[in-house]
């Protein structure tokens, strides 16, 4: 699998659905908070970051802004 996806979702059912759909073709990593995602992405950047608008500790917009500044080549998707 060439591409790495990082997925954040507030609702476990949505997270499970996305992982189930994408996990067969992509390496998928998940996080449950913006802070956890930042640490995960600092450790190993992703090609694509998908995130919910509402996260427990930040908005998805704030997280994607951080991703844009820190990892400008990473594609960003707001759900």
PDB file of N, CA, C and O in Angstrom:
ATOM      1  N   UNK A   1       0.850  -1.181   0.000  1.00  0.00           N
ATOM      2  CA  UNK A   1       0.000   0.000   0.000  1.00  0.00           C
ATOM      3  C   UNK A   1       0.890   1.238   0.000  1.00  0.00           C
ATOM      4  O   UNK A   1       1.691   1.414   0.900  1.00  0.00           O
ATOM      5  N   UNK A   2       0.711   2.078  -0.965  1.00  0.00           N
ATOM      6  CA  UNK A   2       1.601   3.211  -1.125  1.00  0.00           C
ATOM      7  C   UNK A   2       1.185   4.428  -0.316  1.00  0.00           C
ATOM      8  O   UNK A   2       2.023   5.144   0.187  1.00  0.00           O
ATOM      9  N   UNK A   3      -0.093   4.687  -0.250  1.00  0.00           N
ATOM     10  CA  UNK A   3      -0.548   5.923   0.383  1.00  0.00           C
ATOM     11  C   UNK A   3      -0.936   5.684   1.829  1.00  0.00           C
ATOM     12  O   UNK A   3      -1.465   4.644   2.186  1.00  0.00           O
ATOM     13  N   UNK A   4      -0.678   6.687   2.623  1.00  0.00           N
ATOM     14  CA  UNK A   4      -1.033   6.633   4.031  1.00  0.00           C
ATOM     15  C   UNK A   4      -2.148   7.628   4.275  1.00  0.00           C
ATOM     16  O   UNK A   4      -2.083   8.772   3.845  1.00  0.00           O
ATOM     17  N   UNK A   5      -3.185   7.189   4.950  1.00  0.00           N
ATOM     18  CA  UNK A   5      -4.297   8.059   5.294  1.00  0.00           C
ATOM     19  C   UNK A   5      -4.389   8.156   6.794  1.00  0.00           C
ATOM     20  O   UNK A   5      -4.260   7.163   7.497  1.00  0.00           O
ATOM     21  N   UNK A   6      -4.622   9.336   7.285  1.00  0.00           N
ATOM     22  CA  UNK A   6      -4.896   9.542   8.706  1.00  0.00           C
ATOM     23  C   UNK A   6      -6.339  10.009   8.803  1.00  0.00           C
ATOM     24  O   UNK A   6      -6.742  10.945   8.122  1.00  0.00           O
ATOM     25  N   UNK A   7      -7.114   9.340   9.621  1.00  0.00           N
ATOM     26  CA  UNK A   7      -8.536   9.642   9.719  1.00  0.00           C
ATOM     27  C   UNK A   7      -8.888   9.975  11.163  1.00  0.00           C
ATOM     28  O   UNK A   7      -8.507   9.253  12.075  1.00  0.00           O
ATOM     29  N   UNK A   8      -9.624  11.056  11.323  1.00  0.00           N
ATOM     30  CA  UNK A   8     -10.142  11.421  12.634  1.00  0.00           C
ATOM     31  C   UNK A   8     -11.638  11.569  12.518  1.00  0.00           C
ATOM     32  O   UNK A   8     -12.137  12.227  11.611  1.00  0.00           O
ATOM     33  N   UNK A   9     -12.353  10.983  13.412  1.00  0.00           N
ATOM     34  CA  UNK A   9     -13.801  11.110  13.414  1.00  0.00           C
ATOM     35  C   UNK A   9     -14.280  11.124  14.858  1.00  0.00           C
ATOM     36  O   UNK A   9     -13.743  10.415  15.700  1.00  0.00           O
ATOM     37  N   UNK A  10     -15.270  11.927  15.111  1.00  0.00           N
ATOM     38  CA  UNK A  10     -15.811  12.049  16.454  1.00  0.00           C
ATOM     39  C   UNK A  10     -16.622  10.822  16.838  1.00  0.00           C
ATOM     40  O   UNK A  10     -16.667  10.418  17.987  1.00  0.00           O
ATOM     41  N   UNK A  11     -17.276  10.232  15.861  1.00  0.00           N
ATOM     42  CA  UNK A  11     -18.183   9.122  16.121  1.00  0.00           C
ATOM     43  C   UNK A  11     -17.530   7.800  15.731  1.00  0.00           C
ATOM     44  O   UNK A  11     -17.109   7.605  14.600  1.00  0.00           O
ATOM     45  N   UNK A  12     -17.445   6.834  16.648  1.00  0.00           N
ATOM     46  CA  UNK A  12     -16.807   5.546  16.357  1.00  0.00           C
ATOM     47  C   UNK A  12     -17.400   4.821  15.157  1.00  0.00           C
ATOM     48  O   UNK A  12     -16.675   4.175  14.401  1.00  0.00           O
ATOM     49  N   UNK A  13     -18.705   4.921  14.945  1.00  0.00           N
ATOM     50  CA  UNK A  13     -19.324   4.233  13.805  1.00  0.00           C
ATOM     51  C   UNK A  13     -18.831   4.814  12.479  1.00  0.00           C
ATOM     52  O   UNK A  13     -18.592   4.077  11.522  1.00  0.00           O
ATOM     53  N   UNK A  14     -18.668   6.122  12.423  1.00  0.00           N
ATOM     54  CA  UNK A  14     -18.151   6.767  11.207  1.00  0.00           C
ATOM     55  C   UNK A  14     -16.700   6.346  10.991  1.00  0.00           C
ATOM     56  O   UNK A  14     -16.292   6.026   9.874  1.00  0.00           O
ATOM     57  N   UNK A  15     -15.935   6.340  12.054  1.00  0.00           N
ATOM     58  CA  UNK A  15     -14.540   5.930  11.970  1.00  0.00           C
ATOM     59  C   UNK A  15     -14.428   4.493  11.461  1.00  0.00           C
ATOM     60  O   UNK A  15     -13.657   4.211  10.547  1.00  0.00           O
ATOM     61  N   UNK A  16     -15.229   3.602  12.014  1.00  0.00           N
ATOM     62  CA  UNK A  16     -15.210   2.198  11.585  1.00  0.00           C
ATOM     63  C   UNK A  16     -15.602   2.062  10.117  1.00  0.00           C
ATOM     64  O   UNK A  16     -15.003   1.275   9.375  1.00  0.00           O
ATOM     65  N   UNK A  17     -16.597   2.811   9.676  1.00  0.00           N
ATOM     66  CA  UNK A  17     -17.032   2.765   8.279  1.00  0.00           C
ATOM     67  C   UNK A  17     -15.910   3.215   7.345  1.00  0.00           C
ATOM     68  O   UNK A  17     -15.612   2.556   6.343  1.00  0.00           O
ATOM     69  N   UNK A  18     -15.272   4.332   7.670  1.00  0.00           N
ATOM     70  CA  UNK A  18     -14.199   4.851   6.818  1.00  0.00           C
ATOM     71  C   UNK A  18     -13.009   3.899   6.782  1.00  0.00           C
ATOM     72  O   UNK A  18     -12.443   3.641   5.723  1.00  0.00           O
ATOM     73  N   UNK A  19     -12.634   3.367   7.925  1.00  0.00           N
ATOM     74  CA  UNK A  19     -11.518   2.423   7.969  1.00  0.00           C
ATOM     75  C   UNK A  19     -11.865   1.170   7.161  1.00  0.00           C
ATOM     76  O   UNK A  19     -11.045   0.663   6.397  1.00  0.00           O
ATOM     77  N   UNK A  20     -13.098   0.694   7.303  1.00  0.00           N
ATOM     78  CA  UNK A  20     -13.522  -0.481   6.544  1.00  0.00           C
ATOM     79  C   UNK A  20     -13.482  -0.255   5.044  1.00  0.00           C
ATOM     80  O   UNK A  20     -13.080  -1.133   4.286  1.00  0.00           O
ATOM     81  N   UNK A  21     -13.880   0.927   4.612  1.00  0.00           N
ATOM     82  CA  UNK A  21     -13.910   1.224   3.181  1.00  0.00           C
ATOM     83  C   UNK A  21     -12.520   1.487   2.607  1.00  0.00           C
ATOM     84  O   UNK A  21     -12.225   1.092   1.490  1.00  0.00           O
ATOM     85  N   UNK A  22     -11.674   2.163   3.364  1.00  0.00           N
ATOM     86  CA  UNK A  22     -10.379   2.576   2.845  1.00  0.00           C
ATOM     87  C   UNK A  22      -9.236   1.624   3.210  1.00  0.00           C
ATOM     88  O   UNK A  22      -8.215   1.593   2.539  1.00  0.00           O
ATOM     89  N   UNK A  23      -9.431   0.858   4.272  1.00  0.00           N
ATOM     90  CA  UNK A  23      -8.354   0.039   4.804  1.00  0.00           C
ATOM     91  C   UNK A  23      -7.898  -1.101   3.920  1.00  0.00           C
ATOM     92  O   UNK A  23      -6.805  -1.633   4.113  1.00  0.00           O
ATOM     93  N   UNK A  24      -8.707  -1.490   2.956  1.00  0.00           N
ATOM     94  CA  UNK A  24      -8.290  -2.587   2.075  1.00  0.00           C
ATOM     95  C   UNK A  24      -7.284  -2.132   1.025  1.00  0.00           C
ATOM     96  O   UNK A  24      -6.516  -2.944   0.518  1.00  0.00           O
ATOM     97  N   UNK A  25      -7.297  -0.846   0.707  1.00  0.00           N
ATOM     98  CA  UNK A  25      -6.402  -0.345  -0.338  1.00  0.00           C
ATOM     99  C   UNK A  25      -5.346   0.629   0.167  1.00  0.00           C
ATOM    100  O   UNK A  25      -4.380   0.908  -0.545  1.00  0.00           O
ATOM    101  N   UNK A  26      -5.533   1.157   1.361  1.00  0.00           N
ATOM    102  CA  UNK A  26      -4.619   2.157   1.895  1.00  0.00           C
ATOM    103  C   UNK A  26      -4.190   1.779   3.305  1.00  0.00           C
ATOM    104  O   UNK A  26      -4.911   1.094   4.019  1.00  0.00           O
ATOM    105  N   UNK A  27      -3.009   2.239   3.665  1.00  0.00           N
ATOM    106  CA  UNK A  27      -2.600   2.140   5.062  1.00  0.00           C
ATOM    107  C   UNK A  27      -3.367   3.228   5.809  1.00  0.00           C
ATOM    108  O   UNK A  27      -3.234   4.408   5.497  1.00  0.00           O
ATOM    109  N   UNK A  28      -4.172   2.834   6.753  1.00  0.00           N
ATOM    110  CA  UNK A  28      -5.027   3.782   7.468  1.00  0.00           C
ATOM    111  C   UNK A  28      -4.621   3.827   8.933  1.00  0.00           C
ATOM    112  O   UNK A  28      -4.481   2.787   9.579  1.00  0.00           O
ATOM    113  N   UNK A  29      -4.423   5.036   9.429  1.00  0.00           N
ATOM    114  CA  UNK A  29      -4.163   5.246  10.854  1.00  0.00           C
ATOM    115  C   UNK A  29      -5.263   6.140  11.396  1.00  0.00           C
ATOM    116  O   UNK A  29      -5.754   7.008  10.687  1.00  0.00           O
ATOM    117  N   UNK A  30      -5.628   5.945  12.624  1.00  0.00           N
ATOM    118  CA  UNK A  30      -6.708   6.738  13.198  1.00  0.00           C
ATOM    119  C   UNK A  30      -6.254   7.423  14.480  1.00  0.00           C
ATOM    120  O   UNK A  30      -5.316   6.990  15.143  1.00  0.00           O
ATOM    121  N   UNK A  31      -6.954   8.499  14.793  1.00  0.00           N
ATOM    122  CA  UNK A  31      -6.738   9.231  16.033  1.00  0.00           C
ATOM    123  C   UNK A  31      -8.102   9.705  16.520  1.00  0.00           C
ATOM    124  O   UNK A  31      -9.011   9.913  15.719  1.00  0.00           O
ATOM    125  N   UNK A  32      -8.216   9.876  17.816  1.00  0.00           N
ATOM    126  CA  UNK A  32      -9.494  10.283  18.401  1.00  0.00           C
ATOM    127  C   UNK A  32      -9.512  11.736  18.830  1.00  0.00           C
ATOM    128  O   UNK A  32     -10.538  12.224  19.310  1.00  0.00           O
ATOM    129  N   UNK A  33      -8.394  12.430  18.666  1.00  0.00           N
ATOM    130  CA  UNK A  33      -8.327  13.837  19.044  1.00  0.00           C
ATOM    131  C   UNK A  33      -7.313  14.546  18.157  1.00  0.00           C
ATOM    132  O   UNK A  33      -6.459  13.904  17.530  1.00  0.00           O
ATOM    133  N   UNK A  34      -7.397  15.862  18.114  1.00  0.00           N
ATOM    134  CA  UNK A  34      -6.440  16.642  17.326  1.00  0.00           C
ATOM    135  C   UNK A  34      -5.031  16.491  17.897  1.00  0.00           C
ATOM    136  O   UNK A  34      -4.059  16.377  17.150  1.00  0.00           O
ATOM    137  N   UNK A  35      -4.921  16.475  19.214  1.00  0.00           N
ATOM    138  CA  UNK A  35      -3.611  16.329  19.847  1.00  0.00           C
ATOM    139  C   UNK A  35      -2.975  14.989  19.473  1.00  0.00           C
ATOM    140  O   UNK A  35      -1.802  14.928  19.109  1.00  0.00           O
ATOM    141  N   UNK A  36      -3.752  13.935  19.530  1.00  0.00           N
ATOM    142  CA  UNK A  36      -3.250  12.608  19.154  1.00  0.00           C
ATOM    143  C   UNK A  36      -2.853  12.597  17.675  1.00  0.00           C
ATOM    144  O   UNK A  36      -1.833  12.022  17.293  1.00  0.00           O
ATOM    145  N   UNK A  37      -3.636  13.246  16.837  1.00  0.00           N
ATOM    146  CA  UNK A  37      -3.328  13.304  15.402  1.00  0.00           C
ATOM    147  C   UNK A  37      -2.035  14.064  15.141  1.00  0.00           C
ATOM    148  O   UNK A  37      -1.216  13.633  14.330  1.00  0.00           O
ATOM    149  N   UNK A  38      -1.845  15.185  15.834  1.00  0.00           N
ATOM    150  CA  UNK A  38      -0.607  15.956  15.652  1.00  0.00           C
ATOM    151  C   UNK A  38       0.615  15.110  16.015  1.00  0.00           C
ATOM    152  O   UNK A  38       1.616  15.115  15.285  1.00  0.00           O
ATOM    153  N   UNK A  39       0.539  14.400  17.139  1.00  0.00           N
ATOM    154  CA  UNK A  39       1.663  13.542  17.539  1.00  0.00           C
ATOM    155  C   UNK A  39       1.891  12.434  16.513  1.00  0.00           C
ATOM    156  O   UNK A  39       3.032  12.141  16.140  1.00  0.00           O
ATOM    157  N   UNK A  40       0.816  11.835  16.027  1.00  0.00           N
ATOM    158  CA  UNK A  40       0.905  10.763  15.044  1.00  0.00           C
ATOM    159  C   UNK A  40       1.522  11.286  13.739  1.00  0.00           C
ATOM    160  O   UNK A  40       2.395  10.641  13.157  1.00  0.00           O
ATOM    161  N   UNK A  41       1.095  12.460  13.304  1.00  0.00           N
ATOM    162  CA  UNK A  41       1.592  13.018  12.049  1.00  0.00           C
ATOM    163  C   UNK A  41       3.024  13.532  12.180  1.00  0.00           C
ATOM    164  O   UNK A  41       3.779  13.514  11.210  1.00  0.00           O
ATOM    165  N   UNK A  42       3.402  14.009  13.367  1.00  0.00           N
ATOM    166  CA  UNK A  42       4.801  14.394  13.587  1.00  0.00           C
ATOM    167  C   UNK A  42       5.701  13.170  13.481  1.00  0.00           C
ATOM    168  O   UNK A  42       6.797  13.246  12.946  1.00  0.00           O
ATOM    169  N   UNK A  43       5.211  12.044  13.987  1.00  0.00           N
ATOM    170  CA  UNK A  43       5.984  10.810  13.975  1.00  0.00           C
ATOM    171  C   UNK A  43       6.082  10.224  12.561  1.00  0.00           C
ATOM    172  O   UNK A  43       7.145   9.779  12.137  1.00  0.00           O
ATOM    173  N   UNK A  44       4.958  10.239  11.846  1.00  0.00           N
ATOM    174  CA  UNK A  44       4.917   9.684  10.485  1.00  0.00           C
ATOM    175  C   UNK A  44       3.874  10.460   9.687  1.00  0.00           C
ATOM    176  O   UNK A  44       2.673  10.268   9.873  1.00  0.00           O
ATOM    177  N   UNK A  45       4.298  11.357   8.799  1.00  0.00           N
ATOM    178  CA  UNK A  45       3.348  12.140   8.010  1.00  0.00           C
ATOM    179  C   UNK A  45       2.440  11.251   7.161  1.00  0.00           C
ATOM    180  O   UNK A  45       2.763  10.103   6.858  1.00  0.00           O
ATOM    181  N   UNK A  46       1.300  11.788   6.784  1.00  0.00           N
ATOM    182  CA  UNK A  46       0.331  11.076   5.945  1.00  0.00           C
ATOM    183  C   UNK A  46       0.209  11.789   4.605  1.00  0.00           C
ATOM    184  O   UNK A  46       0.496  12.972   4.488  1.00  0.00           O
ATOM    185  N   UNK A  47      -0.220  11.047   3.609  1.00  0.00           N
ATOM    186  CA  UNK A  47      -0.491  11.633   2.300  1.00  0.00           C
ATOM    187  C   UNK A  47      -1.814  12.387   2.309  1.00  0.00           C
ATOM    188  O   UNK A  47      -1.987  13.388   1.616  1.00  0.00           O
ATOM    189  N   UNK A  48      -2.770  11.876   3.090  1.00  0.00           N
ATOM    190  CA  UNK A  48      -4.110  12.459   3.161  1.00  0.00           C
ATOM    191  C   UNK A  48      -4.561  12.455   4.617  1.00  0.00           C
ATOM    192  O   UNK A  48      -4.352  11.472   5.319  1.00  0.00           O
ATOM    193  N   UNK A  49      -5.183  13.549   5.042  1.00  0.00           N
ATOM    194  CA  UNK A  49      -5.794  13.612   6.370  1.00  0.00           C
ATOM    195  C   UNK A  49      -7.272  13.914   6.187  1.00  0.00           C
ATOM    196  O   UNK A  49      -7.637  14.911   5.558  1.00  0.00           O
ATOM    197  N   UNK A  50      -8.117  13.028   6.690  1.00  0.00           N
ATOM    198  CA  UNK A  50      -9.565  13.243   6.710  1.00  0.00           C
ATOM    199  C   UNK A  50      -9.960  13.505   8.156  1.00  0.00           C
ATOM    200  O   UNK A  50      -9.543  12.757   9.043  1.00  0.00           O
ATOM    201  N   UNK A  51     -10.758  14.532   8.388  1.00  0.00           N
ATOM    202  CA  UNK A  51     -11.150  14.828   9.757  1.00  0.00           C
ATOM    203  C   UNK A  51     -12.583  15.336   9.832  1.00  0.00           C
ATOM    204  O   UNK A  51     -13.083  15.949   8.898  1.00  0.00           O
ATOM    205  N   UNK A  52     -13.196  15.052  10.956  1.00  0.00           N
ATOM    206  CA  UNK A  52     -14.502  15.629  11.288  1.00  0.00           C
ATOM    207  C   UNK A  52     -14.334  17.111  11.564  1.00  0.00           C
ATOM    208  O   UNK A  52     -13.249  17.553  11.962  1.00  0.00           O
ATOM    209  N   UNK A  53     -15.387  17.846  11.427  1.00  0.00           N
ATOM    210  CA  UNK A  53     -15.359  19.261  11.790  1.00  0.00           C
ATOM    211  C   UNK A  53     -15.200  19.421  13.296  1.00  0.00           C
ATOM    212  O   UNK A  53     -14.425  20.237  13.772  1.00  0.00           O
ATOM    213  N   UNK A  54     -15.922  18.626  14.057  1.00  0.00           N
ATOM    214  CA  UNK A  54     -15.893  18.730  15.520  1.00  0.00           C
ATOM    215  C   UNK A  54     -15.084  17.596  16.118  1.00  0.00           C
ATOM    216  O   UNK A  54     -15.410  16.432  15.930  1.00  0.00           O
ATOM    217  N   UNK A  55     -14.019  17.946  16.815  1.00  0.00           N
ATOM    218  CA  UNK A  55     -13.197  16.987  17.542  1.00  0.00           C
ATOM    219  C   UNK A  55     -13.260  17.342  19.023  1.00  0.00           C
ATOM    220  O   UNK A  55     -13.615  18.468  19.372  1.00  0.00           O
ATOM    221  N   UNK A  56     -12.913  16.423  19.903  1.00  0.00           N
ATOM    222  CA  UNK A  56     -13.035  16.695  21.337  1.00  0.00           C
ATOM    223  C   UNK A  56     -12.194  17.874  21.825  1.00  0.00           C
ATOM    224  O   UNK A  56     -12.589  18.581  22.741  1.00  0.00           O
ATOM    225  N   UNK A  57     -11.027  18.097  21.214  1.00  0.00           N
ATOM    226  CA  UNK A  57     -10.115  19.110  21.737  1.00  0.00           C
ATOM    227  C   UNK A  57      -9.808  20.249  20.772  1.00  0.00           C
ATOM    228  O   UNK A  57      -9.013  21.132  21.096  1.00  0.00           O
ATOM    229  N   UNK A  58     -10.401  20.256  19.600  1.00  0.00           N
ATOM    230  CA  UNK A  58     -10.166  21.325  18.614  1.00  0.00           C
ATOM    231  C   UNK A  58     -11.169  21.154  17.488  1.00  0.00           C
ATOM    232  O   UNK A  58     -11.866  20.147  17.413  1.00  0.00           O
ATOM    233  N   UNK A  59     -11.206  22.120  16.595  1.00  0.00           N
ATOM    234  CA  UNK A  59     -12.053  21.948  15.415  1.00  0.00           C
ATOM    235  C   UNK A  59     -11.218  21.303  14.313  1.00  0.00           C
ATOM    236  O   UNK A  59      -9.988  21.413  14.292  1.00  0.00           O
ATOM    237  N   UNK A  60     -11.901  20.642  13.410  1.00  0.00           N
ATOM    238  CA  UNK A  60     -11.209  20.063  12.266  1.00  0.00           C
ATOM    239  C   UNK A  60     -10.518  21.126  11.426  1.00  0.00           C
ATOM    240  O   UNK A  60      -9.460  20.879  10.847  1.00  0.00           O
ATOM    241  N   UNK A  61     -11.094  22.313  11.394  1.00  0.00           N
ATOM    242  CA  UNK A  61     -10.481  23.416  10.643  1.00  0.00           C
ATOM    243  C   UNK A  61      -9.139  23.790  11.262  1.00  0.00           C
ATOM    244  O   UNK A  61      -8.154  24.009  10.552  1.00  0.00           O
ATOM    245  N   UNK A  62      -9.085  23.873  12.590  1.00  0.00           N
ATOM    246  CA  UNK A  62      -7.824  24.179  13.271  1.00  0.00           C
ATOM    247  C   UNK A  62      -6.785  23.101  12.987  1.00  0.00           C
ATOM    248  O   UNK A  62      -5.617  23.408  12.736  1.00  0.00           O
ATOM    249  N   UNK A  63      -7.211  21.849  13.034  1.00  0.00           N
ATOM    250  CA  UNK A  63      -6.277  20.761  12.763  1.00  0.00           C
ATOM    251  C   UNK A  63      -5.762  20.834  11.329  1.00  0.00           C
ATOM    252  O   UNK A  63      -4.559  20.718  11.084  1.00  0.00           O
ATOM    253  N   UNK A  64      -6.652  21.043  10.375  1.00  0.00           N
ATOM    254  CA  UNK A  64      -6.221  21.095   8.973  1.00  0.00           C
ATOM    255  C   UNK A  64      -5.335  22.300   8.702  1.00  0.00           C
ATOM    256  O   UNK A  64      -4.439  22.237   7.857  1.00  0.00           O
ATOM    257  N   UNK A  65      -5.544  23.393   9.426  1.00  0.00           N
ATOM    258  CA  UNK A  65      -4.650  24.552   9.314  1.00  0.00           C
ATOM    259  C   UNK A  65      -3.252  24.164   9.804  1.00  0.00           C
ATOM    260  O   UNK A  65      -2.250  24.492   9.165  1.00  0.00           O
ATOM    261  N   UNK A  66      -3.190  23.451  10.923  1.00  0.00           N
ATOM    262  CA  UNK A  66      -1.908  22.970  11.442  1.00  0.00           C
ATOM    263  C   UNK A  66      -1.238  22.054  10.415  1.00  0.00           C
ATOM    264  O   UNK A  66      -0.040  22.170  10.160  1.00  0.00           O
ATOM    265  N   UNK A  67      -2.015  21.130   9.834  1.00  0.00           N
ATOM    266  CA  UNK A  67      -1.469  20.211   8.823  1.00  0.00           C
ATOM    267  C   UNK A  67      -0.939  21.000   7.631  1.00  0.00           C
ATOM    268  O   UNK A  67       0.162  20.723   7.130  1.00  0.00           O
ATOM    269  N   UNK A  68      -1.676  21.996   7.190  1.00  0.00           N
ATOM    270  CA  UNK A  68      -1.255  22.810   6.043  1.00  0.00           C
ATOM    271  C   UNK A  68       0.080  23.507   6.312  1.00  0.00           C
ATOM    272  O   UNK A  68       0.956  23.541   5.450  1.00  0.00           O
ATOM    273  N   UNK A  69       0.235  24.048   7.511  1.00  0.00           N
ATOM    274  CA  UNK A  69       1.474  24.745   7.859  1.00  0.00           C
ATOM    275  C   UNK A  69       2.633  23.772   8.068  1.00  0.00           C
ATOM    276  O   UNK A  69       3.761  24.045   7.661  1.00  0.00           O
ATOM    277  N   UNK A  70       2.362  22.643   8.685  1.00  0.00           N
ATOM    278  CA  UNK A  70       3.408  21.694   9.057  1.00  0.00           C
ATOM    279  C   UNK A  70       3.755  20.716   7.933  1.00  0.00           C
ATOM    280  O   UNK A  70       4.909  20.333   7.765  1.00  0.00           O
ATOM    281  N   UNK A  71       2.735  20.296   7.181  1.00  0.00           N
ATOM    282  CA  UNK A  71       2.894  19.292   6.131  1.00  0.00           C
ATOM    283  C   UNK A  71       2.195  19.782   4.851  1.00  0.00           C
ATOM    284  O   UNK A  71       1.143  19.278   4.472  1.00  0.00           O
ATOM    285  N   UNK A  72       2.754  20.780   4.196  1.00  0.00           N
ATOM    286  CA  UNK A  72       2.053  21.419   3.074  1.00  0.00           C
ATOM    287  C   UNK A  72       1.724  20.501   1.899  1.00  0.00           C
ATOM    288  O   UNK A  72       0.825  20.790   1.127  1.00  0.00           O
ATOM    289  N   UNK A  73       2.396  19.370   1.777  1.00  0.00           N
ATOM    290  CA  UNK A  73       2.126  18.457   0.662  1.00  0.00           C
ATOM    291  C   UNK A  73       1.030  17.446   0.991  1.00  0.00           C
ATOM    292  O   UNK A  73       0.622  16.668   0.140  1.00  0.00           O
ATOM    293  N   UNK A  74       0.545  17.445   2.225  1.00  0.00           N
ATOM    294  CA  UNK A  74      -0.489  16.518   2.640  1.00  0.00           C
ATOM    295  C   UNK A  74      -1.861  17.048   2.203  1.00  0.00           C
ATOM    296  O   UNK A  74      -2.195  18.201   2.472  1.00  0.00           O
ATOM    297  N   UNK A  75      -2.628  16.213   1.521  1.00  0.00           N
ATOM    298  CA  UNK A  75      -3.996  16.572   1.135  1.00  0.00           C
ATOM    299  C   UNK A  75      -4.865  16.580   2.384  1.00  0.00           C
ATOM    300  O   UNK A  75      -4.663  15.774   3.293  1.00  0.00           O
ATOM    301  N   UNK A  76      -5.830  17.499   2.431  1.00  0.00           N
ATOM    302  CA  UNK A  76      -6.671  17.662   3.602  1.00  0.00           C
ATOM    303  C   UNK A  76      -8.137  17.604   3.203  1.00  0.00           C
ATOM    304  O   UNK A  76      -8.535  18.253   2.244  1.00  0.00           O
ATOM    305  N   UNK A  77      -8.938  16.842   3.961  1.00  0.00           N
ATOM    306  CA  UNK A  77     -10.370  16.696   3.675  1.00  0.00           C
ATOM    307  C   UNK A  77     -11.126  16.899   4.977  1.00  0.00           C
ATOM    308  O   UNK A  77     -10.850  16.232   5.977  1.00  0.00           O
ATOM    309  N   UNK A  78     -12.094  17.784   4.954  1.00  0.00           N
ATOM    310  CA  UNK A  78     -12.971  18.042   6.105  1.00  0.00           C
ATOM    311  C   UNK A  78     -14.292  17.367   5.862  1.00  0.00           C
ATOM    312  O   UNK A  78     -14.939  17.573   4.835  1.00  0.00           O
ATOM    313  N   UNK A  79     -14.710  16.515   6.805  1.00  0.00           N
ATOM    314  CA  UNK A  79     -15.976  15.794   6.674  1.00  0.00           C
ATOM    315  C   UNK A  79     -17.096  16.561   7.347  1.00  0.00           C
ATOM    316  O   UNK A  79     -16.908  17.183   8.342  1.00  0.00           O
TER     317      UNK A  79
END
